Short mmCIF file of C-alpha atoms in Angstrom, two decimals:
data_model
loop_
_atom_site.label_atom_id
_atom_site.label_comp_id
_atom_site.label_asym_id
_atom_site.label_seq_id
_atom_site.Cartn_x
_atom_site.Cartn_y
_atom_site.Cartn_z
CA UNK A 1 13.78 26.96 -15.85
CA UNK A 2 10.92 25.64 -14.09
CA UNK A 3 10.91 23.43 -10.71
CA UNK A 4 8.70 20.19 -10.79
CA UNK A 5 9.03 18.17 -7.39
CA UNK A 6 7.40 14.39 -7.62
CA UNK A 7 7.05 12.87 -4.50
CA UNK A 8 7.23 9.30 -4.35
CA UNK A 9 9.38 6.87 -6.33
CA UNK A 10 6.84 4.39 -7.05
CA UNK A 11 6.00 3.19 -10.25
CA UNK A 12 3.60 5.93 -11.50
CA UNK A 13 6.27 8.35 -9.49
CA UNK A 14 9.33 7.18 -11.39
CA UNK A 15 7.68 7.48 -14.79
CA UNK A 16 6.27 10.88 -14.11
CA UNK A 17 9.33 12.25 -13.18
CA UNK A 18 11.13 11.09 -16.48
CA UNK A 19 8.19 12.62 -18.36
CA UNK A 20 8.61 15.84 -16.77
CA UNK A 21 12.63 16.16 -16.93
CA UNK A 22 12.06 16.19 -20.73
CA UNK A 23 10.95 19.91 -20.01
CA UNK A 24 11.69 21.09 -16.26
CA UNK A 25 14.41 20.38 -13.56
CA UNK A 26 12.63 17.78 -11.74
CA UNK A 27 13.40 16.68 -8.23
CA UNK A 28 11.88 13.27 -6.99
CA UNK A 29 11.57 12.63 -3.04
CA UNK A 30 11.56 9.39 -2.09
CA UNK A 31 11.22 8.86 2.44
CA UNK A 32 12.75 5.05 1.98
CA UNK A 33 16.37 3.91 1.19
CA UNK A 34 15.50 2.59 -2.31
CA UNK A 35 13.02 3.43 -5.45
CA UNK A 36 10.54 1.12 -6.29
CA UNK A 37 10.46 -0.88 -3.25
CA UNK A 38 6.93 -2.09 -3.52
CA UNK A 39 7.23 -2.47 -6.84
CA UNK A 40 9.74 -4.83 -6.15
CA UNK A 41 7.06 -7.11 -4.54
CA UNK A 42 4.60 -7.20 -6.91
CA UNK A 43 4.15 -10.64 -9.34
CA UNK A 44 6.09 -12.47 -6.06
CA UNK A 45 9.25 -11.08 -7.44
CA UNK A 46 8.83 -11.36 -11.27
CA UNK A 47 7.08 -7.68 -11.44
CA UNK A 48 3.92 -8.37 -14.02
CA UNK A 49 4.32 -4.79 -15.48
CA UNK A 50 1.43 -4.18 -17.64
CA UNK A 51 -0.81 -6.50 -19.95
CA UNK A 52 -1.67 -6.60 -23.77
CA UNK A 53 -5.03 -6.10 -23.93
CA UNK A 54 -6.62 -4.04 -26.43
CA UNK A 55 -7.81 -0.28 -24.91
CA UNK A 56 -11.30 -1.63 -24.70
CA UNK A 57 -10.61 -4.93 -22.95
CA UNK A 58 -8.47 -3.41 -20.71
CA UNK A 59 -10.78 -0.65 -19.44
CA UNK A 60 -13.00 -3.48 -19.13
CA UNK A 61 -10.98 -4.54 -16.56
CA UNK A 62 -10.67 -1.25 -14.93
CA UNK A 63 -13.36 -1.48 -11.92
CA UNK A 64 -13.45 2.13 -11.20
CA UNK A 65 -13.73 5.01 -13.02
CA UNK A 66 -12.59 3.67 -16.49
CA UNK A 67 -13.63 5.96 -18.78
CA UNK A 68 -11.26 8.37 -16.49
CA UNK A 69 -8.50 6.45 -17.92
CA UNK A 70 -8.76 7.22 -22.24
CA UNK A 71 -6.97 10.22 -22.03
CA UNK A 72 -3.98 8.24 -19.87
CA UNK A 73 -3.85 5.15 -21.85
CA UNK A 74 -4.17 7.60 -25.14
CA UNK A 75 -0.89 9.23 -24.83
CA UNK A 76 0.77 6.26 -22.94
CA UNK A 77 -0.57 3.27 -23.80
CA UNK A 78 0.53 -0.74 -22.86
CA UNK A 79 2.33 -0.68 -25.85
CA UNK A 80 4.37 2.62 -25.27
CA UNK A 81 5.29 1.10 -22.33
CA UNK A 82 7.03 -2.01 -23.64
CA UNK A 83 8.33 -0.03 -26.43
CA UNK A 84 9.87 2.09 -23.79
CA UNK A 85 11.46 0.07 -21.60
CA UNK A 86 12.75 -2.10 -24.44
CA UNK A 87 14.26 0.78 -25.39
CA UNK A 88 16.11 1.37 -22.42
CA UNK A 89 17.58 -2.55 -22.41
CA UNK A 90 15.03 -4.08 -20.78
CA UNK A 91 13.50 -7.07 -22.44
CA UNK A 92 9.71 -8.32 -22.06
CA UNK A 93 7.69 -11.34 -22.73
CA UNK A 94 4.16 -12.41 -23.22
CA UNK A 95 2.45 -14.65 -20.70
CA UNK A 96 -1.13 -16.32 -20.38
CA UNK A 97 -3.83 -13.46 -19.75
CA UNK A 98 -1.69 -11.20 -22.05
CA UNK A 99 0.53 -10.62 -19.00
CA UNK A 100 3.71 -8.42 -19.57
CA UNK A 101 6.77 -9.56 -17.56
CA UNK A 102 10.47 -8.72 -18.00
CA UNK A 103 12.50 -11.33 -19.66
CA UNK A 104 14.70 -12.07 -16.83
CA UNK A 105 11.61 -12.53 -13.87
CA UNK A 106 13.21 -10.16 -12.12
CA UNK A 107 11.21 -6.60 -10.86
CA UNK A 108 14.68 -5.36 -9.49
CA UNK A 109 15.27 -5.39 -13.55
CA UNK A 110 12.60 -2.95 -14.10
CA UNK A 111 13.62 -0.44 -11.21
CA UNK A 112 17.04 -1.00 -12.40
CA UNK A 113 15.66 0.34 -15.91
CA UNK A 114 13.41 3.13 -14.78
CA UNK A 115 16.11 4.53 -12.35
CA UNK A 116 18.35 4.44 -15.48
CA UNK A 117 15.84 6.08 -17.37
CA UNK A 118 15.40 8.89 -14.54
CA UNK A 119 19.44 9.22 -14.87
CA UNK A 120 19.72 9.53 -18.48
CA UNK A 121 16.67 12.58 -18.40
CA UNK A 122 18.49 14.47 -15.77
CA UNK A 123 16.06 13.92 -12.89
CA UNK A 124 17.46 14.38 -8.98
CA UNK A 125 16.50 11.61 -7.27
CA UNK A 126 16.57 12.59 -3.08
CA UNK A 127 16.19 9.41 -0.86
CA UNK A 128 15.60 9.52 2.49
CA UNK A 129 13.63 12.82 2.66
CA UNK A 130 10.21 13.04 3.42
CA UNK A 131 7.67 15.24 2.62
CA UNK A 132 6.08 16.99 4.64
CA UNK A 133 3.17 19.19 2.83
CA UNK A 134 2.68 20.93 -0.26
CA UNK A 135 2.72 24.68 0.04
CA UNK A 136 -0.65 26.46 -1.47
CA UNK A 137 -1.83 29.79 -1.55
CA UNK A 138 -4.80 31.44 -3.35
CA UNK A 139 -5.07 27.96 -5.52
CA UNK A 140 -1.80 27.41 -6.62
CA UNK A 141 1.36 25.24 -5.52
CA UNK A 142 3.83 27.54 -4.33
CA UNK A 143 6.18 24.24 -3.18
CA UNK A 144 7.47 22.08 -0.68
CA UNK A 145 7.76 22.17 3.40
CA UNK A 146 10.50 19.38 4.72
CA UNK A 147 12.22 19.77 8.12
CA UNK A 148 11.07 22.79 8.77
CA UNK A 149 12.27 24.55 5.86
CA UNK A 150 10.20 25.18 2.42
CA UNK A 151 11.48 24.86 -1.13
CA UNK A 152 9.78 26.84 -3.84
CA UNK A 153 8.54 24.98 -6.79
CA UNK A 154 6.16 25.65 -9.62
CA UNK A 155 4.82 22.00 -10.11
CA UNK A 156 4.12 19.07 -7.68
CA UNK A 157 2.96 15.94 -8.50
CA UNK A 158 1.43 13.70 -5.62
CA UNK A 159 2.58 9.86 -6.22
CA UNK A 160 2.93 8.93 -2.87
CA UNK A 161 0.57 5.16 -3.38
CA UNK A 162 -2.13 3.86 -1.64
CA UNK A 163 -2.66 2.00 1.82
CA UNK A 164 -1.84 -1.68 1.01
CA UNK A 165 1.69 -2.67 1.93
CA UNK A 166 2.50 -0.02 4.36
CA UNK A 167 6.09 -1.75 5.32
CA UNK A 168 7.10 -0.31 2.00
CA UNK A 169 6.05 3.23 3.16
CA UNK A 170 2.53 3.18 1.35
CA UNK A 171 0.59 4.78 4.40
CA UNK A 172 -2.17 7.08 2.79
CA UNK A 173 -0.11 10.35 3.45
CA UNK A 174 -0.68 11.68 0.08
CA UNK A 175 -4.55 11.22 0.91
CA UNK A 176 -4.06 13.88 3.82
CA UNK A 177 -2.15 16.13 1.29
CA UNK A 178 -4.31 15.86 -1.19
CA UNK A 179 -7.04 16.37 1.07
CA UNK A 180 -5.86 19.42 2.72
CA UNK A 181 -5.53 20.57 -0.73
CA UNK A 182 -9.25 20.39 -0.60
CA UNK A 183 -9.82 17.02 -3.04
CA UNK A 184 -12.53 14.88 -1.78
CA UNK A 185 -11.19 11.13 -0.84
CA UNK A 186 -13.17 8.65 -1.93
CA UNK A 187 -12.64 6.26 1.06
CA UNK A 188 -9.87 3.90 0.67
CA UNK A 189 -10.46 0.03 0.97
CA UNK A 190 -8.72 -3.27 0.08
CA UNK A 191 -8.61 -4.69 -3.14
CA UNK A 192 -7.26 -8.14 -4.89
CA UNK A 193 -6.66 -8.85 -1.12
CA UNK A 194 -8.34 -12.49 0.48
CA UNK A 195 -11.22 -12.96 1.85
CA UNK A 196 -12.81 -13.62 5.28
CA UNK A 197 -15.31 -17.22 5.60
CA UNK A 198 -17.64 -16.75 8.26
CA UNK A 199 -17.15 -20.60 8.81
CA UNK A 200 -13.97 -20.41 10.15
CA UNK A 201 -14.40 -23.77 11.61
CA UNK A 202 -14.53 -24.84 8.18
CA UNK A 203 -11.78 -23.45 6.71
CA UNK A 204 -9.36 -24.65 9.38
CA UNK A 205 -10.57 -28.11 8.55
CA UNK A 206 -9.25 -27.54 4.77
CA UNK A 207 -6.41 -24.53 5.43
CA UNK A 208 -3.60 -26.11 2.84
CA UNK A 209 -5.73 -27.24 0.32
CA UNK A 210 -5.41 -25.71 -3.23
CA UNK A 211 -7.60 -26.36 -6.02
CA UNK A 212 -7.47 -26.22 -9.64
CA UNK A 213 -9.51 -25.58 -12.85
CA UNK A 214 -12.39 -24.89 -10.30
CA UNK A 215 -15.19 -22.01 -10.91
CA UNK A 216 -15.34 -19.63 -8.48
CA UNK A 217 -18.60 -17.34 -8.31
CA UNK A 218 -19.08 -14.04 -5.86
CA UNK A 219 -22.26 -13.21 -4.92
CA UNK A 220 -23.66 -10.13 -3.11
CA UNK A 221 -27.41 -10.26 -1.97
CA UNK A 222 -27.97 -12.67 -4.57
CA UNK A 223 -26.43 -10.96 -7.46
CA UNK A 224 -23.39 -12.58 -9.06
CA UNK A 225 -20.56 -9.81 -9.17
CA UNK A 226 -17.53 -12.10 -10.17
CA UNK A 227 -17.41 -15.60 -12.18
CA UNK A 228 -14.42 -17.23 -13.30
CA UNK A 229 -12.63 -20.74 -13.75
CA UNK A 230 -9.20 -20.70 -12.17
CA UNK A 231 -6.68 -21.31 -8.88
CA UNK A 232 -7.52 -20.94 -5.46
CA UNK A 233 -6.76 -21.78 -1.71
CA UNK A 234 -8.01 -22.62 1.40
CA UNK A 235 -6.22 -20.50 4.36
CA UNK A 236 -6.69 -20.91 8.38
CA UNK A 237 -9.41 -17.59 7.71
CA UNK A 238 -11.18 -18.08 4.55
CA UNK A 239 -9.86 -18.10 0.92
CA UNK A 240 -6.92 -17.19 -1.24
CA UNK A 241 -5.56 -17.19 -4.98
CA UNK A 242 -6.09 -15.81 -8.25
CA UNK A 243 -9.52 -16.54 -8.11
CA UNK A 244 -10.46 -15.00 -4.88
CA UNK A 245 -7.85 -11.89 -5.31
CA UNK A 246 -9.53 -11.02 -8.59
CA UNK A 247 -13.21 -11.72 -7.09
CA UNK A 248 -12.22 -9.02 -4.50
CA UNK A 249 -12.25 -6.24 -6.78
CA UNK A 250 -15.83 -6.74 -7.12
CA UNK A 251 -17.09 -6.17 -3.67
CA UNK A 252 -19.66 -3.41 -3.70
CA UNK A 253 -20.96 -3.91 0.15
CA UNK A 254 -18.15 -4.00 2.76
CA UNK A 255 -20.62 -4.24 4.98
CA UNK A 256 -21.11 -8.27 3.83
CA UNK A 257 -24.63 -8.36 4.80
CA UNK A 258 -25.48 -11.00 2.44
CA UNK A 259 -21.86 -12.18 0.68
CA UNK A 260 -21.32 -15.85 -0.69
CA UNK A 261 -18.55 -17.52 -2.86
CA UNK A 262 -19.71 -20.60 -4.61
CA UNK A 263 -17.30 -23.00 -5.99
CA UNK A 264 -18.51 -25.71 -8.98
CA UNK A 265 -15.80 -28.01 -8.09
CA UNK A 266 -15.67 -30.02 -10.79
CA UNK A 267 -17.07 -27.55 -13.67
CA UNK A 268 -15.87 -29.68 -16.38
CA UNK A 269 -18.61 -31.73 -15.96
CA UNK A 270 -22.47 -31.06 -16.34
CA UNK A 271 -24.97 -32.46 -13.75
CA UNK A 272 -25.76 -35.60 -15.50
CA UNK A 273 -21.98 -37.03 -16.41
CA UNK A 274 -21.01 -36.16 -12.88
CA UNK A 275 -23.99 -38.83 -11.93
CA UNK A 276 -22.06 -40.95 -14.04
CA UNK A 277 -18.87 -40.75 -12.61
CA UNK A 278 -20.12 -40.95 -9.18
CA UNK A 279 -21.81 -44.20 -10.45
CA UNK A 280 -18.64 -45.87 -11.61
CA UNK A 281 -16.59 -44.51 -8.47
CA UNK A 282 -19.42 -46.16 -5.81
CA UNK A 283 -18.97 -49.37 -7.56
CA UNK A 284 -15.29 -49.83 -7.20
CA UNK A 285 -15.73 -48.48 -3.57
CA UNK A 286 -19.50 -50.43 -2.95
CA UNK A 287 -18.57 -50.77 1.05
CA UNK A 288 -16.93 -47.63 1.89
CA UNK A 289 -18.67 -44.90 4.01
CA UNK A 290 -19.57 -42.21 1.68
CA UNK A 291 -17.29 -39.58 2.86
CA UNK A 292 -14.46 -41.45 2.05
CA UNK A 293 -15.75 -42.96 -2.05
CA UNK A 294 -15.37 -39.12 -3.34
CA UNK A 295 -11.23 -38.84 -3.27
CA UNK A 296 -11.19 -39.51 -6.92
CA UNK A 297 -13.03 -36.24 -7.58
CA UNK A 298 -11.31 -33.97 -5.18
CA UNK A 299 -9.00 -34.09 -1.98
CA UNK A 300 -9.84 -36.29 0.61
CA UNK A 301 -10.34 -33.73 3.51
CA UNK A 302 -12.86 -31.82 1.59
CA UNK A 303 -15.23 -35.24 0.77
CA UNK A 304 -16.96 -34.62 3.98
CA UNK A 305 -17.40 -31.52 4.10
CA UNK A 306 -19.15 -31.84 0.59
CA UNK A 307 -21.35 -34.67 2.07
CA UNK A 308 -22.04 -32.30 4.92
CA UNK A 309 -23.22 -29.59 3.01
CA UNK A 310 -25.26 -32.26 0.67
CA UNK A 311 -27.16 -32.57 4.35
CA UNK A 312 -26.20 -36.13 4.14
CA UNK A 313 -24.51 -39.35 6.53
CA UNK A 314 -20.97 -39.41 5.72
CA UNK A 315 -21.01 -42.74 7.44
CA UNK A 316 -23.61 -44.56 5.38
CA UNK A 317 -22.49 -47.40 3.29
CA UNK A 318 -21.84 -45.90 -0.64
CA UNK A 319 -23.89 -49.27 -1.75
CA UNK A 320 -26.77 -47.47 0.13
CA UNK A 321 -27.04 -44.06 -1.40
CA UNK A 322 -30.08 -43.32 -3.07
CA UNK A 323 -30.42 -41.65 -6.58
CA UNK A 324 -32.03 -38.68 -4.59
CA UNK A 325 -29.16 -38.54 -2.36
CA UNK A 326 -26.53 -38.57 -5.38
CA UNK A 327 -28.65 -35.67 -6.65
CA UNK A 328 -27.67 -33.47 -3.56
CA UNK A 329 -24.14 -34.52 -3.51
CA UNK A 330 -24.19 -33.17 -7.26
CA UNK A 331 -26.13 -29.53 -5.93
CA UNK A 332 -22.85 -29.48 -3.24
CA UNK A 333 -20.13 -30.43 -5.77
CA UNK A 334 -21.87 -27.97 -8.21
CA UNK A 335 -22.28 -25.00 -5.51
CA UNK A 336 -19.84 -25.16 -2.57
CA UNK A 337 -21.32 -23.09 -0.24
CA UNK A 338 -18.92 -20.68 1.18
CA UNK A 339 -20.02 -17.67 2.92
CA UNK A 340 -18.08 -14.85 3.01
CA UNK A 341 -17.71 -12.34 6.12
CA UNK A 342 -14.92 -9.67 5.11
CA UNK A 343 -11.51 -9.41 3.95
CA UNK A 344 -8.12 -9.21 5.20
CA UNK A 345 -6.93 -5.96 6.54
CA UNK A 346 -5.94 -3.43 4.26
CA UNK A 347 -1.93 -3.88 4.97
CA UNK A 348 -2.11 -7.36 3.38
CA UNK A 349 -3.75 -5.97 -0.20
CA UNK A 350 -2.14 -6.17 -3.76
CA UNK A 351 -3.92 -2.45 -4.27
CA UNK A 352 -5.94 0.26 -2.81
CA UNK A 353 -9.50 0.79 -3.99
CA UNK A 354 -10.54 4.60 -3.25
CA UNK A 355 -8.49 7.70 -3.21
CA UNK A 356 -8.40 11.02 -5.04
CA UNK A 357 -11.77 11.83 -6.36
CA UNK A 358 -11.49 11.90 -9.94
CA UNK A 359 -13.95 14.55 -10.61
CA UNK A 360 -11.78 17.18 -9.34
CA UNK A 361 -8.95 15.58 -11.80
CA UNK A 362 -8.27 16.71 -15.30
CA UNK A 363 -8.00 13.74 -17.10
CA UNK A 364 -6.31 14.86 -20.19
CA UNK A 365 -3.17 16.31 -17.86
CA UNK A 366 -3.71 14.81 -14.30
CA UNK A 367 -3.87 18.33 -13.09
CA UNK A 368 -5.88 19.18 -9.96
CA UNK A 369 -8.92 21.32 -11.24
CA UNK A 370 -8.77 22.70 -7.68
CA UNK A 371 -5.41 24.10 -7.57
CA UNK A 372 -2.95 24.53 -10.45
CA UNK A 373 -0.01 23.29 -10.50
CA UNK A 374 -0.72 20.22 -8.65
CA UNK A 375 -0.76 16.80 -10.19
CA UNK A 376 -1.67 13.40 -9.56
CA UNK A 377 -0.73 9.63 -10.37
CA UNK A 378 -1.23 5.96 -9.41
CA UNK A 379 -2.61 4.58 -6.73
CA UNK A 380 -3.66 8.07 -5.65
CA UNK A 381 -5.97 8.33 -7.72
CA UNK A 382 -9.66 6.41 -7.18
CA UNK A 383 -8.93 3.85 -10.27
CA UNK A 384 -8.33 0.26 -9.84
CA UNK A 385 -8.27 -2.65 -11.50
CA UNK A 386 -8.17 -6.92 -11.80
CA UNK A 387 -5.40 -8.53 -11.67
CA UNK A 388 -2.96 -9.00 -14.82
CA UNK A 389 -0.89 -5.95 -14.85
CA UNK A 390 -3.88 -3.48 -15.60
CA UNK A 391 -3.14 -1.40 -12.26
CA UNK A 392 0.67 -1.16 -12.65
CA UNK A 393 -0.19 -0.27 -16.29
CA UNK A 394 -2.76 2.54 -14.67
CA UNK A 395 0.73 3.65 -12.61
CA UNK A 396 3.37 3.98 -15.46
CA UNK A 397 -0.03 5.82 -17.46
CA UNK A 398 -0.97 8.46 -14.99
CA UNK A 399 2.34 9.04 -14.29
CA UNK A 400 3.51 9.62 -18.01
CA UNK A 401 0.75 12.16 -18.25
CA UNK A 402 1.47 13.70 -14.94
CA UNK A 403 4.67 14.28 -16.11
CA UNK A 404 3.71 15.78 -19.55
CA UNK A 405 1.12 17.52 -18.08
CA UNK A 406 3.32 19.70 -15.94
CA UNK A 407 4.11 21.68 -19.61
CA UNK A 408 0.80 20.96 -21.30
CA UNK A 409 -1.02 23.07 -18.78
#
């Protein structure tokens, strides 16, 4: 019979080796105590496992390499995916966005379930054991090389993850494998991580404050990338939330040359109701100083920093304000200026943008086109996505046909 060795027991790692135990022994190395330990993380604990989106839509949301993806999301689909793990006793529901969550909240559920699953195909699961290359000669996998010693194998498939949380061993080895393997890597950067404000000043003054049902815009040289209406925060460095995580994957230059977020504060209302509310709000507050008659429309520590950027004296008397100056302090409600500088560091994103070029990919098995027998899945792989369950849906995809594809080709 022949030998398939996954490495990694990820998501996409897990699912390709119950694929592949259909027709080979499989062995799956995992170098930490537990499967699925990021996994565990993701959705803060409730594990957002995949999203219902239509195949269009959600390749819509795929920021790179999409089309990549048909053959994937063809023979494994969101869909298969519930339908699978429902099989297997584990539950699902339907949130807002079309986002797929267990029943119970729990992600410890869903390893629980794949590890189960792994089980019940026959799959050897080795914890503890690290990897440390994949044997090749003249362009095909001959097998494995751990402590020392090498272990023959016909198929490997490389699901080791990305770069972003490294505590739960995602450290970028697979890159190095895959690139002594001779695969181009597509440099690896953060994604659906925050962001940096080159005001820091600024943000201290508001780090705490969260806002609602505002519109968030991204902008790079003065094209809009990213526009939504949503939840965000405030930090000690710049910004957080769904709203800045998802405007993240957007970011073309990382060299933020020219990078703003603008923030319509109160986007339920057009320019000339806002007048009117600001109106009604002076009058029952005719004697305050203007940067303290705006707490009705937003929290009172960002008031002056809206009259600030409306270039105007917090201090003067709201009985005072001209219809000129209301008109500015509707441009700075309207577009919060916030400039943006960078992003966290890699270790603190949801995903890894970059990775396995997916030229040298075949996308109809996963199988390098460089050197047969080797295979690819997840976060390896230069393919991410927004937020909503689209990248761990990527995962249990590329790993399903990772796994078939070690009997396809």
């Amino acid at each position: 019979m022949r030998k398939t060795a996954v490495i990694g027991g990820g998501p996409a790692g897990m699912m390709a080796a119950f694929a592949a135990a259909k027709t080979d022994a499989v062995d799956l190395y995992e170098k930490n105590e537990k499967l699925g330990k990021k996994l565990y993380l993701t959705g803060k604990g409730r594990c957002n496992l995949s999203n219902t989106a239509e195949r269009e839509e959600f390749l819509q949301n795929v920021m790179r390499n999409p089309r990549f993806l048909y053959g994937a999301f063809s023979r494994f689909s969101n869909r298969d995916l519930v339908a699978l793990l429902e099989t297997h006793g584990l539950p699902t529901k339907v949130e807002r966005g079309g986002r797929v969550f267990p029943v119970s909240d729990k992600s410890s559920d869903v390893i629980k379930t794949l590890s189960g699953m792994l089980g019940q195909a026959g799959a050897s699961v080795f914890l503890h054991t690290h990897v440390d290359a994949v044997l090749i000669e003249n362009g095909r996998v001959l097998g494995l090389r751990m402590q020392g010693k090498t272990y023959p194998y016909d198929k490997v498939i490389l699901a080791t993850g990305g770069l972003s949380y490294p505590a739960t061993g995602s450290n970028g080895e697979g890159y190095e494998m895959a690139r002594a393997a001779g695969h181009t890597i597509r440099q690896p950067r953060p994604s659906l991580i925050p962001l940096v404000a080159r005001d820091a000043a600024l943000c201290r003054r508001l780090t705490g404050i969260s806002l609602r049902n505002v519109t968030l815009s991204f902008y790079e040289k003065g094209k809009k990338r990213y526009e939504e209406l949503g939840e965000m925060l405030f930090t000690h460095f710049g910004l957080s939330g769904p709203l800045v995580l998802s405007a993240s994957a957007h970011i073309e230059d990382y060299a933020f040359c020219d990078t703003l977020v603008l923030l319509d504060l109160k986007p339920g209302l057009d320019a000339q109701k806002l007048d009117k509310r600001m109106l009604r709000d002076f009058s029952e507050n005719s004697n305050k100083e203007l940067k303290n008659a705006l707490f009705k429309l937003f929290p009172r520590a960002l008031c002056p920093e809206v009259v600030l950027q409306a270039g105007l004296d917090g201090e003067k008397a709201v009985h005072a304000v001209t219809r000129e100056e209301r008109r500015r302090l509707i441009a700075a409600i309207k577009a919060f200026r916030v400039p943006i500088e960078g992003t966290r560091c890699i270790d603190e994103a949801i995903i890894t943008r970059g990775g396995v070029e997916v030229k040298e990919v075949d996308p109809s098995t996963m199988q390098s086109k460089l050197v047969k027998g080797l295979y690819f899945a997840g976060e390896m792989l230069d393919l991410d996505a927004c937020t909503g369950g689209y990248n761990l849906q990527i995962a249990f995809s590329t790993g399903y046909l990772a796994g078939l594809g070690v009997w396809i080709a």
